[in-house]
CSV table of C-alpha atoms and ligand atoms in Angstrom, one decimal:
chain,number,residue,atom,x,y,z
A,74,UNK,CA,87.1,107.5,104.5
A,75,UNK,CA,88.6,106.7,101.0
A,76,UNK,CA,91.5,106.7,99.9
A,77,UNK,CA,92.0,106.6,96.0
A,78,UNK,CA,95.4,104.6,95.5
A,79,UNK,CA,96.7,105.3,92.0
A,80,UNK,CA,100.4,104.4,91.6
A,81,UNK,CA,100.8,105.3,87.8
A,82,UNK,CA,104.2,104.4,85.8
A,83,UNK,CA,107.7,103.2,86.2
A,84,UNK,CA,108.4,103.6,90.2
A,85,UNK,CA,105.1,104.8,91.3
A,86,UNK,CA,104.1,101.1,91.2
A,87,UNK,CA,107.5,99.9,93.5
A,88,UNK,CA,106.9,103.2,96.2
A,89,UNK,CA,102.8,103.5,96.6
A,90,UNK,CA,102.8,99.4,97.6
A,91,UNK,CA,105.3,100.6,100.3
A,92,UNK,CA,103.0,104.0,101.4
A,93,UNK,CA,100.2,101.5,101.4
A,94,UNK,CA,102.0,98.9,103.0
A,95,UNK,CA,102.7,101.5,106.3
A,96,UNK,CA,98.8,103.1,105.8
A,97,UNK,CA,97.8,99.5,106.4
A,98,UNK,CA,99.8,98.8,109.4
A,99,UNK,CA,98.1,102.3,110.6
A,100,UNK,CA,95.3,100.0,112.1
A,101,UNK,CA,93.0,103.1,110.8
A,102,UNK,CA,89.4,102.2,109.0
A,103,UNK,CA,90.3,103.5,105.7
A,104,UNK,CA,89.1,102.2,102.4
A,105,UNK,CA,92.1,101.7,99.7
A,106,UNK,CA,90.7,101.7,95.9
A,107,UNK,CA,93.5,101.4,93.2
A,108,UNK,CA,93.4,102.1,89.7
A,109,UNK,CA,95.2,102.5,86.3
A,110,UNK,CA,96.5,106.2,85.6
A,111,UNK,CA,99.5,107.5,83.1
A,112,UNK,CA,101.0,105.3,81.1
A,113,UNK,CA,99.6,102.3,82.2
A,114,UNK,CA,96.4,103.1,81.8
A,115,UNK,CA,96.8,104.5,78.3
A,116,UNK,CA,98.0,100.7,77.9
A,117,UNK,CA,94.4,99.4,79.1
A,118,UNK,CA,92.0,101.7,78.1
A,119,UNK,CA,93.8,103.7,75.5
A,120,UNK,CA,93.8,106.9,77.9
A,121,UNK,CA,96.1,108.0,80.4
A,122,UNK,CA,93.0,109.3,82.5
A,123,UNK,CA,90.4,106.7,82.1
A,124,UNK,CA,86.5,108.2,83.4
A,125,UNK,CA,86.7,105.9,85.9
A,126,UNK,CA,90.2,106.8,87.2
A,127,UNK,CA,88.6,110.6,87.6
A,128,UNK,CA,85.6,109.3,89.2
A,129,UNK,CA,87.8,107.2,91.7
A,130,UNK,CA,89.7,110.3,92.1
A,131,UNK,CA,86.4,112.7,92.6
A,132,UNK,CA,84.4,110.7,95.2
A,133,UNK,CA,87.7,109.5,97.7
A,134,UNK,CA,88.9,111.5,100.3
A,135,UNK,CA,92.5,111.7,99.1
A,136,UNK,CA,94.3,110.6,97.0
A,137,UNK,CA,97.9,108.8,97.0
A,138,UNK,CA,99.5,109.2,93.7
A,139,UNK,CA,102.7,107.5,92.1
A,140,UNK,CA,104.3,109.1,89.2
A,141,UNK,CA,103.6,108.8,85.7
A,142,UNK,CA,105.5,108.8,82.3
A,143,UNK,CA,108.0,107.2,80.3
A,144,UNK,CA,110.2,107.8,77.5
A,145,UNK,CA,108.4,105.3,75.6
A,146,UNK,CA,105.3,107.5,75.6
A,147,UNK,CA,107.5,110.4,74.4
A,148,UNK,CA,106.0,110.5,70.3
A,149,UNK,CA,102.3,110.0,71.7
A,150,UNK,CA,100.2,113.3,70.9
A,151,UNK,CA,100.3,115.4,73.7
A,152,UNK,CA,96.3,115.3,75.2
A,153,UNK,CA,97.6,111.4,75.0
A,154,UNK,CA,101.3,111.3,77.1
A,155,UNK,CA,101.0,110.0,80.5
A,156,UNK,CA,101.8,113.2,82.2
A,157,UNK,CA,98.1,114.5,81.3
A,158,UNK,CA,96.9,112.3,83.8
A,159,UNK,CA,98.3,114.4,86.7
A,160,UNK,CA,97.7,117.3,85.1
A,161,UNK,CA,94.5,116.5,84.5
A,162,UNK,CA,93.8,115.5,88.5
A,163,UNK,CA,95.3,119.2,89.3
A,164,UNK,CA,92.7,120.6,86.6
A,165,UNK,CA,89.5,118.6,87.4
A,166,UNK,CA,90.3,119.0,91.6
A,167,UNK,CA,90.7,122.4,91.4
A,168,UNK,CA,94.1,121.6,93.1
A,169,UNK,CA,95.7,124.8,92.9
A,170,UNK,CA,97.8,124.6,96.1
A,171,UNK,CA,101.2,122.6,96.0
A,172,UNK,CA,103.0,122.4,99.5
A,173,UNK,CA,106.4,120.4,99.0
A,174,UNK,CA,108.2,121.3,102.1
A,175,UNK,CA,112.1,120.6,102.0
A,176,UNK,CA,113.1,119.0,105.5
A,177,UNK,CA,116.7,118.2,106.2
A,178,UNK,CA,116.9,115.3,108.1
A,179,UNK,CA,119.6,115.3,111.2
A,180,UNK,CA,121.0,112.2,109.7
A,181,UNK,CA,121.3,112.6,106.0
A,182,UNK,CA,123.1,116.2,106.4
A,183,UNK,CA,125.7,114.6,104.9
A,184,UNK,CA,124.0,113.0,102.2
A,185,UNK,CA,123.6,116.5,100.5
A,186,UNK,CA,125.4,117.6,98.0
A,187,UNK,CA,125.6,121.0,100.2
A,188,UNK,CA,128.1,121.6,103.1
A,189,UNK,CA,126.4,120.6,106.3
A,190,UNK,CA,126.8,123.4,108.0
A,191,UNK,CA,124.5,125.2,104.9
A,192,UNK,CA,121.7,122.4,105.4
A,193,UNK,CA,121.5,121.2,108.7
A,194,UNK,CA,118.1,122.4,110.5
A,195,UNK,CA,116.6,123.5,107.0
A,196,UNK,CA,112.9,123.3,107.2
A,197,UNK,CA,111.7,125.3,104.4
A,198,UNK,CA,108.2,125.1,102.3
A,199,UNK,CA,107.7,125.8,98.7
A,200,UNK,CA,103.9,126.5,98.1
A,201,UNK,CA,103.3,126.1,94.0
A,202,UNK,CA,100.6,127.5,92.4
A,203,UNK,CA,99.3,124.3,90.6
A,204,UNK,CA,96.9,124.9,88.1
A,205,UNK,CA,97.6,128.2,86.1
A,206,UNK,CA,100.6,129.8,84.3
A,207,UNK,CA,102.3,128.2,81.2
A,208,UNK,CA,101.7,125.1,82.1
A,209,UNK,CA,97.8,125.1,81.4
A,210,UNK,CA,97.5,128.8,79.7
A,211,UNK,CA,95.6,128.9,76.2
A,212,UNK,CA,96.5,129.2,73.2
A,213,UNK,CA,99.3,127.0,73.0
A,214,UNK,CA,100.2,125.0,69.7
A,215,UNK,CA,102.3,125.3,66.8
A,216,UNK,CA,101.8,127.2,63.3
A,217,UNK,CA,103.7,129.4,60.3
A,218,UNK,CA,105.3,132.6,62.2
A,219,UNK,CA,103.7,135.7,60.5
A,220,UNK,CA,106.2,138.3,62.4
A,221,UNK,CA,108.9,137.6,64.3
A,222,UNK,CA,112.8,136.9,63.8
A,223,UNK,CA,111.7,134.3,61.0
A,224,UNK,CA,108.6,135.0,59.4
A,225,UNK,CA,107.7,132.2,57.3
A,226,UNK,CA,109.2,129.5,59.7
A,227,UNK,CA,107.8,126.7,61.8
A,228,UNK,CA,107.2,128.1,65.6
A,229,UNK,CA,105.8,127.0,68.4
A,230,UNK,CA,104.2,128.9,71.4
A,231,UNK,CA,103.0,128.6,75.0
A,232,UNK,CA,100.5,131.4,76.9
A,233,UNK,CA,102.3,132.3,80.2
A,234,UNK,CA,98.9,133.8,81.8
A,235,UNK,CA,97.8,134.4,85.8
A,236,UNK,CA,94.1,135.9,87.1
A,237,UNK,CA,93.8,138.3,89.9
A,238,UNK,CA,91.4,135.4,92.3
A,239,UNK,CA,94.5,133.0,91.2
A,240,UNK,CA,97.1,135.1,92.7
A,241,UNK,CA,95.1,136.0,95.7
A,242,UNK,CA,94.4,132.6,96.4
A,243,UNK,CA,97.4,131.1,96.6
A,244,UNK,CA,99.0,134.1,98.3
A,245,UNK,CA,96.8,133.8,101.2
A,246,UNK,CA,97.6,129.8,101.0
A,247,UNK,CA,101.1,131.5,101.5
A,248,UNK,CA,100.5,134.1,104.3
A,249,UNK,CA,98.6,131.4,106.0
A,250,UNK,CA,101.0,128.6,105.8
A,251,UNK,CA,103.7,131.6,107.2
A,252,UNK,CA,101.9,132.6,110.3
A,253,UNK,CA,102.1,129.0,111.7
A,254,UNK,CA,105.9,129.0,110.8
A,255,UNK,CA,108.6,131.7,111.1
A,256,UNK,CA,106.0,134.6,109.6
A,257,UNK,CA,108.2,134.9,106.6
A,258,UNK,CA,107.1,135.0,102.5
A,259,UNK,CA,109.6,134.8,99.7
A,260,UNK,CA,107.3,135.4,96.6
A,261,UNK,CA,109.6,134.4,93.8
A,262,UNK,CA,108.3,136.1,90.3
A,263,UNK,CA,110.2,137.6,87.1
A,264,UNK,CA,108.6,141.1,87.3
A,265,UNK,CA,111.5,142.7,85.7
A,266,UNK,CA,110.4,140.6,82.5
A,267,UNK,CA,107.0,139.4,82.4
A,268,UNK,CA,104.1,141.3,83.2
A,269,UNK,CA,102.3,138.0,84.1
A,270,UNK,CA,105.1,137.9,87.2
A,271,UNK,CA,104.8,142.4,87.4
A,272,UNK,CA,101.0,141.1,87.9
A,273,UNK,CA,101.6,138.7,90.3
A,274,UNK,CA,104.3,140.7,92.5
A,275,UNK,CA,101.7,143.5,92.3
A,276,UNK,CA,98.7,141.2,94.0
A,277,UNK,CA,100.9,139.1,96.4
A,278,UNK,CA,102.4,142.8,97.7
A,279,UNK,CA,98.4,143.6,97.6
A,280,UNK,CA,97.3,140.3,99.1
A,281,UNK,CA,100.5,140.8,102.3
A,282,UNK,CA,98.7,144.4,103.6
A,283,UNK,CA,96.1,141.7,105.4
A,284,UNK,CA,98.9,140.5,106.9
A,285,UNK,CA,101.1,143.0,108.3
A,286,UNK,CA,102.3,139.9,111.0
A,287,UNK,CA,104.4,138.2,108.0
A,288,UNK,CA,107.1,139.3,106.4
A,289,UNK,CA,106.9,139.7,102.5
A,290,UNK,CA,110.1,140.1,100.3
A,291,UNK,CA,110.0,139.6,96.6
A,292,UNK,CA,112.8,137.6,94.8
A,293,UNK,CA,113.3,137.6,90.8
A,294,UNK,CA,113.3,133.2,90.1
A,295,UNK,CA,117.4,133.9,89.1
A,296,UNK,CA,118.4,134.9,92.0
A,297,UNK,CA,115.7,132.6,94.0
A,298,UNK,CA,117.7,129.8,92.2
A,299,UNK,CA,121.2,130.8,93.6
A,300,UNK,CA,120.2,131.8,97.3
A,301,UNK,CA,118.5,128.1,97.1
A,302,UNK,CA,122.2,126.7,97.0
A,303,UNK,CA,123.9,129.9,99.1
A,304,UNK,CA,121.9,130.0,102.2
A,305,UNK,CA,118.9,128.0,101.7
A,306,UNK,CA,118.2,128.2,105.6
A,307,UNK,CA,117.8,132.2,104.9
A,308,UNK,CA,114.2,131.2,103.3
A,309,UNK,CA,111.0,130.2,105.4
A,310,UNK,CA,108.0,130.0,103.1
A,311,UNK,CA,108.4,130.8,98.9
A,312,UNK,CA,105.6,130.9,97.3
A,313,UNK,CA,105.7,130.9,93.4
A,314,UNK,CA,104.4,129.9,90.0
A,315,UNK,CA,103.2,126.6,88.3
A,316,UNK,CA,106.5,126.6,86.2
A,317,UNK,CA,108.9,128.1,89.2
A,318,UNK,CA,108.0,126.3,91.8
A,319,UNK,CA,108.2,122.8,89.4
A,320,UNK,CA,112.2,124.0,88.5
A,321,UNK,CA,113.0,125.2,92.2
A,322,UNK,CA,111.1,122.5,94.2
A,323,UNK,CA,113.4,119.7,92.7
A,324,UNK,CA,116.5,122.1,93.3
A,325,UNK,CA,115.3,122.6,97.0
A,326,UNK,CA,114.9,117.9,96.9
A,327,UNK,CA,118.9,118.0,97.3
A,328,UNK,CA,119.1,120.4,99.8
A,329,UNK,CA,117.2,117.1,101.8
A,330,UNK,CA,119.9,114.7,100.4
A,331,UNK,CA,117.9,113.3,97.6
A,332,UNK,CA,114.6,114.1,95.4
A,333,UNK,CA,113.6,110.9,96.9
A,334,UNK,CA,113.0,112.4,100.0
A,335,UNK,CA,110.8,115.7,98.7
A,336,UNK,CA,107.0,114.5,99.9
A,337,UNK,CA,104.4,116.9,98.6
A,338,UNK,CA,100.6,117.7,99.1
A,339,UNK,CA,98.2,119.6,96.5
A,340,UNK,CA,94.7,120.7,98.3
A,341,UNK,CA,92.0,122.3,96.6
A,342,UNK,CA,89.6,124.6,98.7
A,343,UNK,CA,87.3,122.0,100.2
A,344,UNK,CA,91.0,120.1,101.2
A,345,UNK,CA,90.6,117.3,99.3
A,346,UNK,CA,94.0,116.4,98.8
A,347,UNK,CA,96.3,114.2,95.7
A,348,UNK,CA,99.8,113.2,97.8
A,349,UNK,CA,102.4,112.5,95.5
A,350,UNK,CA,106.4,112.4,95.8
A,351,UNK,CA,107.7,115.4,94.2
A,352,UNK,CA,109.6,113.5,91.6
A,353,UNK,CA,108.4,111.5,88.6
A,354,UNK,CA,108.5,107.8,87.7
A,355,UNK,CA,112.3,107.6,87.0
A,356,UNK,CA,112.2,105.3,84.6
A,357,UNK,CA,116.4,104.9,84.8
A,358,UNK,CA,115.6,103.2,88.3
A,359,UNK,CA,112.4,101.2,87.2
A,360,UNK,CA,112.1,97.6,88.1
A,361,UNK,CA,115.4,96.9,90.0
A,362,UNK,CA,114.0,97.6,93.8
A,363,UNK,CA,116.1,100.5,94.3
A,364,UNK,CA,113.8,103.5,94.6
A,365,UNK,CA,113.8,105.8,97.5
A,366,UNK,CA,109.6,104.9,99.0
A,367,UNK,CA,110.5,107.6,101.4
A,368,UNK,CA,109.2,110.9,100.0
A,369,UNK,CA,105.9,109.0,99.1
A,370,UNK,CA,105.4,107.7,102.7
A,371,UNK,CA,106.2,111.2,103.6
A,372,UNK,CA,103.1,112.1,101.4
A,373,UNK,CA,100.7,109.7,102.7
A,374,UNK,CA,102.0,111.2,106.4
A,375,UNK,CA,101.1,114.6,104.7
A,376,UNK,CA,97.6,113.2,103.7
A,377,UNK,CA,96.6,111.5,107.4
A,378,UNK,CA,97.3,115.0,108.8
A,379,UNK,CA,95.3,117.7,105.7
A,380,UNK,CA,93.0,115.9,104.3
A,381,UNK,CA,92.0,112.6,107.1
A,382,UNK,CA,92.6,114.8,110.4
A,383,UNK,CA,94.9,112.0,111.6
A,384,UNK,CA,97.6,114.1,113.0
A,385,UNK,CA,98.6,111.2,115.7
A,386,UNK,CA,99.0,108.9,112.8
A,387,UNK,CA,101.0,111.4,110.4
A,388,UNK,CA,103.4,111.7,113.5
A,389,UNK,CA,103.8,108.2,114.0
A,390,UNK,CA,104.8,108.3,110.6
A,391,UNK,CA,107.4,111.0,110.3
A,392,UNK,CA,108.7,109.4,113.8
A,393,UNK,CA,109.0,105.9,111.9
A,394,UNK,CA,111.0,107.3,109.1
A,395,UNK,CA,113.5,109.4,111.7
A,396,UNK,CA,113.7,106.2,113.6
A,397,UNK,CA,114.9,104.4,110.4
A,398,UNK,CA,117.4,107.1,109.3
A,399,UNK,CA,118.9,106.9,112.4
A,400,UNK,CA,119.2,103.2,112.4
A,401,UNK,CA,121.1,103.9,109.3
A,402,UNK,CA,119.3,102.1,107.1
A,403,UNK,CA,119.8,104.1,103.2
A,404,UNK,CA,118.4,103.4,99.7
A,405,UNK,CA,121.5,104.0,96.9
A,406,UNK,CA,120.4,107.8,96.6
A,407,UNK,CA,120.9,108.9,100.1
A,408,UNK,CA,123.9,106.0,101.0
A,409,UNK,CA,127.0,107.4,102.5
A,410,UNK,CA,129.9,105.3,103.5
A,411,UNK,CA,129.2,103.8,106.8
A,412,UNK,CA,125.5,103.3,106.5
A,413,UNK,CA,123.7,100.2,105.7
A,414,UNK,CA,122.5,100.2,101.8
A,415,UNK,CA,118.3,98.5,101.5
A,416,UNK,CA,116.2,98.4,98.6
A,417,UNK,CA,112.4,99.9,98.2
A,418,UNK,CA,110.8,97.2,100.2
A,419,UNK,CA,113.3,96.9,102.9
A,420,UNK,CA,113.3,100.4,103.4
A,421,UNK,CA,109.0,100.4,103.2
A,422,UNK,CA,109.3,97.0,105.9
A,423,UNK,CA,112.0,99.4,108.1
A,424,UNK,CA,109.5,101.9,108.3
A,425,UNK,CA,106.5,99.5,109.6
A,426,UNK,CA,108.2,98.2,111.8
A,427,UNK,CA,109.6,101.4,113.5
A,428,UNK,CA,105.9,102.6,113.9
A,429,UNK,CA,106.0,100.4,117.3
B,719,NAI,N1,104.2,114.0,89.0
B,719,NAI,C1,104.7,113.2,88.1
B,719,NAI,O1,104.1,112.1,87.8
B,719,NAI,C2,105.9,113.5,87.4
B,719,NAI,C3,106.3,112.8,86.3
B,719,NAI,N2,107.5,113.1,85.7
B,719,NAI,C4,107.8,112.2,84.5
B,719,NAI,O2,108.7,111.2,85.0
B,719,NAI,C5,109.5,110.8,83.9
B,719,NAI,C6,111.0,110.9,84.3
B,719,NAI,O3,111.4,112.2,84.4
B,719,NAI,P1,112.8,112.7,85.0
B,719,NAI,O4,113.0,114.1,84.4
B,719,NAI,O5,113.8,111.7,84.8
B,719,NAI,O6,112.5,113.0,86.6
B,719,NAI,P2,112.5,112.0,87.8
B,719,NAI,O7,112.1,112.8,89.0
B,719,NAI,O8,111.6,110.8,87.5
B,719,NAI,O9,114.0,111.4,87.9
B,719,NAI,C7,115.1,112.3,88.0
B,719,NAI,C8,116.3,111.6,88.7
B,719,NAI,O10,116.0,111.4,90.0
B,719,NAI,C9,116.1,110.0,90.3
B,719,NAI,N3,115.0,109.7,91.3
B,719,NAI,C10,113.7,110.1,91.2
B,719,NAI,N4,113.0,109.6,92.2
B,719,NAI,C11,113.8,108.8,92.9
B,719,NAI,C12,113.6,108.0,94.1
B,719,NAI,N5,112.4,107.9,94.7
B,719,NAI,N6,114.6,107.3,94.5
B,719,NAI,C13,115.8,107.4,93.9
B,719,NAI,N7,116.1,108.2,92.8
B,719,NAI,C14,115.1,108.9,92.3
B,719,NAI,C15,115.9,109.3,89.0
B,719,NAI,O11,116.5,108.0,89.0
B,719,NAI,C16,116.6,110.2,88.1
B,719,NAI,O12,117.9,110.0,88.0
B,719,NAI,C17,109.2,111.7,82.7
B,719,NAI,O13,108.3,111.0,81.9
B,719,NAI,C18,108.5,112.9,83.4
B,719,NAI,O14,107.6,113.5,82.5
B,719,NAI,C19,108.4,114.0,86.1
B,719,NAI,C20,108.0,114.7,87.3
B,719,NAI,C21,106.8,114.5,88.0
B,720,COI,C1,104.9,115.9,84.8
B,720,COI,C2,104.8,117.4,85.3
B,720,COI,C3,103.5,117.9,84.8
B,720,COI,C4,104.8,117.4,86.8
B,720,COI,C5,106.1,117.8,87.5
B,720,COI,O1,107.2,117.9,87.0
B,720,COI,C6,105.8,118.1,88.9
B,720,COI,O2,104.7,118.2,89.3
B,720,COI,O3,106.8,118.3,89.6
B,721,MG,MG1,108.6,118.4,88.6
């Protein structure tokens, strides 16, 4: 088994080594290649997804990503900016299925920004489609408006497009993911707006016949938003689009305490698997030792049990993590008075150490 380790910008170096560092105390046989991706690898090779990188990425098993980006890339042409790399991954994997499951720990209920008594038990999971909608539809570009409120003036313009197998793919993800749970799918759209989302309503509604066990309701991304914050345990699976599920996934992190706790998992059909933590490279927090490794050891726990069929070793993982939570041990964005403030490392040595 391989196991393509690419740890990207800002903190994606500080919180892989500490994914890694658990993997390795695994005692599994697993091979570990690293290589350059985002930023940093625009820095070597000129490209922010180097051949090689996507050939690394092709032939392992998995792979456990960082983050990528920084401001400092900001001005680069676009097909140049660090965050083509992971699109690029989602695009040349095929991985169109995003699970980022938002788990409220027993003991950070209080590190939410929520009242406890809205968060405690939440175990809810966002599946995002990952590879169509806005975020990868064509044309795309800027040019002189010929109609319009300003003809004549500089505009710019996006193609918000989904396909009938896209749709039905993911929604069976959904319905799948939902009979192994509480049998229930929120599919979040804006039907009343956009007939990409009319289109997509239409074929998940479609798609839920074949599964007259689960419940389907519909939800307009608005109001998704706001029962997120009013009764976010009122949810079981919500399955959405590339763009929703980006916005309402890091809404749903602080339901958990902090983004740093938001693991994720994006499978293509054969399950190959990229783990990543749902947030990006922060570069605010870069270099001081402070990030939160536990949403990315979270994801390599997600990766032993979808893509390396090592459940034992993704429980032993998740266990570890508890174990360390309840010792009280806290990075800065889940520290409440009373618990004991650790940096990256400490937090990534905590967790080794609690695997027994
Ligand atoms: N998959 C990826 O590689 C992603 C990359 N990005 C990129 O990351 C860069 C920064 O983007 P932002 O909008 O600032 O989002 P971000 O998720 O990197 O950071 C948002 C806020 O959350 C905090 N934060 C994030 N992860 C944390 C952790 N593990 N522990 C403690 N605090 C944490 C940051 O300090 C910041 O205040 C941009 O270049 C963006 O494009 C953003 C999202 C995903
Ligand atoms: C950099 C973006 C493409 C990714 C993002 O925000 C995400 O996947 O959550
Ligand atoms: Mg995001």
């Amino acid at each position: 088994m391989k196991i393509a380790v690419l740890p990207g910008d800002g903190i994606g170096t500080e919180i892989v080594a500490e994914a890694v560092k658990v993997l390795q105390a695994l005692d599994l046989k697993f091979e570990m290649e690293s290589a350059l991706v985002g930023g940093a690898a625009y820095d070597a090779h000129g490209h922010p997804l180097p051949e090689s990188t996507l050939k690394l990425a092709k032939e392992a098993d998995a792979i456990l990503f960082g983050a990528v980006g920084d401001w400092k890339y900001d001005k680069l042409d676009r097909p140049l900016r660090p965050e083509q790399a992971i699109l690029g991954l989602r695009k040349n994997l095929g991985l169109f299925a995003n699970f980022r499951p938002a788990i409220c720990y027993e003991q950070l209920v209080g590190a939410s920004s929520l009242k406890p008594e809205l968060i405690a038990g939440l175990d809810i999971l966002i599946i995002r489609e990952l590879t169509g909608d806005i975020y990868f539809g064509q044309p795309r570009g800027r040019r002189v408006a010929t109609d319009g409120h300003f003809p004549g003036a500089e505009e710019a313009f996006d193609t918000m497009r989904y396909s009938r197998p896209e749709i039905e793919r993911i929604a069976h993800v959904a319905f799948q993911a939902a009979r192994k749970r509480s049998k229930k799918v929120t599919s979040v759209d804006k039907a009343n707006v956009l007939e990409t989302f009319q289109f997509w309503k239409d074929v998940m509604t479609e798609v839920g016949q074949q599964y007259p066990d689960v419940e389907l309701q519909h939800m307009y991304v608005d109001n998704a938003a706001m029962q997120l914050v009013k009764a976010p345990k009122a949810f079981d699976v919500v399955v959405t689009g590339n763009m929703f599920g980006d916005i309402l996934s890091d809404e749903a992190s602080m339901l958990t305490g902090s983004i740093g706790m938001l693991p994720s998992a994006s499978l293509n059909s054969s399950n190959q698997g990229l783990y990543e933590p749902s947030h990006g490279s922060a570069p605010d927090i870069a270099g001081k030792g402070i990030a939160n490794p536990l949403a990315t050891i979270l994801s390599a726990a997600m990766m032993l049990r979808f893509s390396l069929n090592q459940e034992a070793a993704a429980q032993r993982i998740e266990a570890a993590v508890q174990k360390v939570l309840a010792q009280g041990l806290r990075t800065g964005d889940i520290y409440s008075e009373g618990t004991t403030k650790v940096g990256t490392a400490q937090m990534g040595d905590a967790v080794v150490k609690a695997l027994g």
